[in-house]
C-alpha positions as CSV (number, residue, x, y, z in Angstrom):
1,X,-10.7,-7.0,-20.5
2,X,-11.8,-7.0,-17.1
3,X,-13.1,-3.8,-15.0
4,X,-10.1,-2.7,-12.1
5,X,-10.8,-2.4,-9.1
6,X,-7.8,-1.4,-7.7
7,X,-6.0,1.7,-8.5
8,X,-1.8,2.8,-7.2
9,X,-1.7,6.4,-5.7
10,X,1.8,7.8,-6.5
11,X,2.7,10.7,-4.2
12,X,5.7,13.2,-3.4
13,X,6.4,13.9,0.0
14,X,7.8,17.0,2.4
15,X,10.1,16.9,5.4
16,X,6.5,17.0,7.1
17,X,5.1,13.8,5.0
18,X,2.5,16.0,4.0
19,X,2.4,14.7,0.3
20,X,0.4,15.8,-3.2
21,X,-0.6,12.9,-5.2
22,X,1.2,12.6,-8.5
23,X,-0.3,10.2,-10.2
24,X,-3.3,7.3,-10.3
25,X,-2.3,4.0,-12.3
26,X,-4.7,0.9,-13.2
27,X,-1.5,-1.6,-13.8
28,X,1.7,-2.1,-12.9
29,X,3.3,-2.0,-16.4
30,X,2.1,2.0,-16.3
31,X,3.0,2.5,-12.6
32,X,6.6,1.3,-13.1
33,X,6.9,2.9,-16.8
34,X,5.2,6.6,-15.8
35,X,4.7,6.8,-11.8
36,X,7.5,5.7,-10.4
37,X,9.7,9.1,-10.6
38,X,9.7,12.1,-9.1
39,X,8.0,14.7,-10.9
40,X,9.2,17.9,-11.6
41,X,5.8,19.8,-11.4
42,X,5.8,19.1,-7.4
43,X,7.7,20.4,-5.1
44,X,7.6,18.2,-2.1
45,X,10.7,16.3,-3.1
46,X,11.7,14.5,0.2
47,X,9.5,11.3,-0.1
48,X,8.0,8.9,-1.9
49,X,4.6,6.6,-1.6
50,X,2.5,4.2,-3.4
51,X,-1.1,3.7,-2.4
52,X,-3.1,0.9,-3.6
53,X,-6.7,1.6,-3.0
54,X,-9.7,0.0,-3.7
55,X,-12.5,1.5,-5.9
56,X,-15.8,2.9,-4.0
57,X,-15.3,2.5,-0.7
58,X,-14.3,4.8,2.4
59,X,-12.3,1.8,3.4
60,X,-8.2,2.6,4.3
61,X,-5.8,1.8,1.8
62,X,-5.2,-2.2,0.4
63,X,-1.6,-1.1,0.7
64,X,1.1,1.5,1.2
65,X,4.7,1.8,0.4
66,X,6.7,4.5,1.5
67,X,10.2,5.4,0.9
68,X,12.7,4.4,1.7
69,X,11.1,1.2,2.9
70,X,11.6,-0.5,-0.2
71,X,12.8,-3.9,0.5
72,X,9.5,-6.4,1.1
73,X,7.4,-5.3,-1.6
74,X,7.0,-8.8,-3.2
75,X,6.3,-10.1,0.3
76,X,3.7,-7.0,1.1
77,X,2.4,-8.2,-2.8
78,X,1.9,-11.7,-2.4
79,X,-2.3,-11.6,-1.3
80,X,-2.8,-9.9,-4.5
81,X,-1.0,-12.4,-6.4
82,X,-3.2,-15.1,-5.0
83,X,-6.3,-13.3,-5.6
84,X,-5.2,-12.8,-9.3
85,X,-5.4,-9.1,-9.5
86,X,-1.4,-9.2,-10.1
87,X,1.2,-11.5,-11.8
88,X,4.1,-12.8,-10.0
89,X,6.1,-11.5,-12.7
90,X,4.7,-8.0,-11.9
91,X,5.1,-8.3,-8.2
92,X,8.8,-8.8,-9.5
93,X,8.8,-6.2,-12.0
94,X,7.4,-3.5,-9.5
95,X,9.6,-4.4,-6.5
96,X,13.0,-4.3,-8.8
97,X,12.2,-0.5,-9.9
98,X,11.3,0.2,-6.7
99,X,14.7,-0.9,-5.4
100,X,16.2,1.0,-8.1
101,X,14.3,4.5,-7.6
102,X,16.2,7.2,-5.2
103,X,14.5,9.9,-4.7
104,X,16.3,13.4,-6.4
């Protein structure tokens, strides 16, 4: 089993898009099975982001998806699928729930 280096930031947002983070996922399988739902111990409940972020380092994010801006997330995916740090089949996987989640 190799070491990750990239972790998914789930957040809930306000009208502001000042957010509290709501969860930190090593894989896609757990990020679409746990953090991809509002949760009910937050209140911001008026958006919805996924951060992925590299591991030591004060660099920005690798990548941010933000609702309701669903629709290219296999496209925004696709340099971690050639690196190897993600399946196609989880690129899939992840953008289908994504497309699926509304925000309650």
């Amino acid at each position: 089993m190799r070491f990750r280096r990239i972790y998914w930031v789930t957040e809930q947002l306000d009208k502001e898009g000042r957010s509290e983070v709501t969860g930190v996922y090593t894989s896609i399988p757990d990020l679409v099975e746990t953090g991809i739902k509002m949760k009910d111990f937050c209140k911001k409940r008026d958006g919805f982001r996924i951060t992925l972020w590299a591991l030591d380092t004060d660099n920005p994010p690798l990548l941010e998806i933000c609702s309701p801006d669903f629709h290219d997330v296999e496209e925004k995916l696709k340099p971690f699928i050639q690196t190897g740090e993600i399946t196609p089949e989880e690129a899939v996987r992840l953008a289908e729930t994504l497309q699926k989640f509304q925000i309650k």
